[in-house]
Amino acid sequence: MNKLSLTSVVLLLAACQSAPVKTTQETVSPTDYQACIQAAKSGSGAESEAKCERVMENTH
């Protein structure tokens, strides 16, 4: 393999590398999320809506 071919392969492989994944911090506490899930399971619409409002705002 000549130098030009080797350089082309190296550049091609470098271009195919994926970009680093950007991590995000959680904005909803696990406790709030769990309270939302429990309220939704209980079937109480008003309680579920109140507990899940913050969770929904922070996930969108």
Coordinates of C-alpha atoms in Angstrom, one line a residue:
M1 CA 0.0 0.0 0.0
N2 CA 1.5 3.3 -0.9
K3 CA 1.5 6.4 1.3
L4 CA -1.4 8.1 -0.5
S5 CA -3.6 5.0 0.0
L6 CA -2.7 4.7 3.6
T7 CA -3.3 8.4 4.3
S8 CA -6.7 8.1 2.5
V9 CA -7.7 5.1 4.7
V10 CA -6.6 6.9 7.9
L11 CA -8.6 10.0 7.0
L12 CA -11.7 8.0 6.0
L13 CA -11.6 6.1 9.3
A14 CA -11.1 9.3 11.3
A15 CA -14.1 10.8 9.6
C16 CA -16.2 7.8 10.5
Q17 CA -15.7 8.1 14.2
S18 CA -18.8 9.1 16.1
A19 CA -18.9 12.3 18.0
P20 CA -18.7 12.1 21.8
V21 CA -22.1 11.7 23.5
K22 CA -23.1 14.7 25.4
T23 CA -24.4 13.8 28.9
T24 CA -27.2 15.7 30.6
Q25 CA -27.9 16.0 34.2
E26 CA -31.2 14.9 35.6
T27 CA -33.5 17.8 36.4
V28 CA -36.2 15.6 38.1
S29 CA -35.5 13.9 41.3
P30 CA -36.1 10.2 41.5
T31 CA -38.4 10.7 44.4
D32 CA -40.6 13.1 42.4
Y33 CA -40.6 10.7 39.5
Q34 CA -41.6 7.8 41.7
A35 CA -44.4 9.8 43.4
C36 CA -45.8 10.6 39.9
I37 CA -45.7 6.9 39.0
Q38 CA -47.4 5.9 42.2
A39 CA -50.1 8.5 41.9
A40 CA -50.8 7.5 38.3
K41 CA -51.1 3.8 39.4
S42 CA -53.6 4.8 42.1
G43 CA -56.0 6.1 39.5
S44 CA -56.6 9.5 41.2
G45 CA -56.6 12.0 38.3
A46 CA -56.2 15.1 40.4
E47 CA -53.4 13.7 42.6
S48 CA -51.6 12.3 39.6
E49 CA -51.8 15.6 37.7
A50 CA -50.4 17.5 40.7
K51 CA -47.6 15.1 41.3
C52 CA -46.6 14.8 37.6
E53 CA -46.8 18.4 36.7
R54 CA -43.2 19.1 37.6
V55 CA -41.9 15.9 36.1
M56 CA -43.6 16.7 32.8
E57 CA -42.3 20.3 32.7
N58 CA -38.7 19.1 33.3
T59 CA -38.7 16.3 30.7
H60 CA -39.8 18.3 27.7

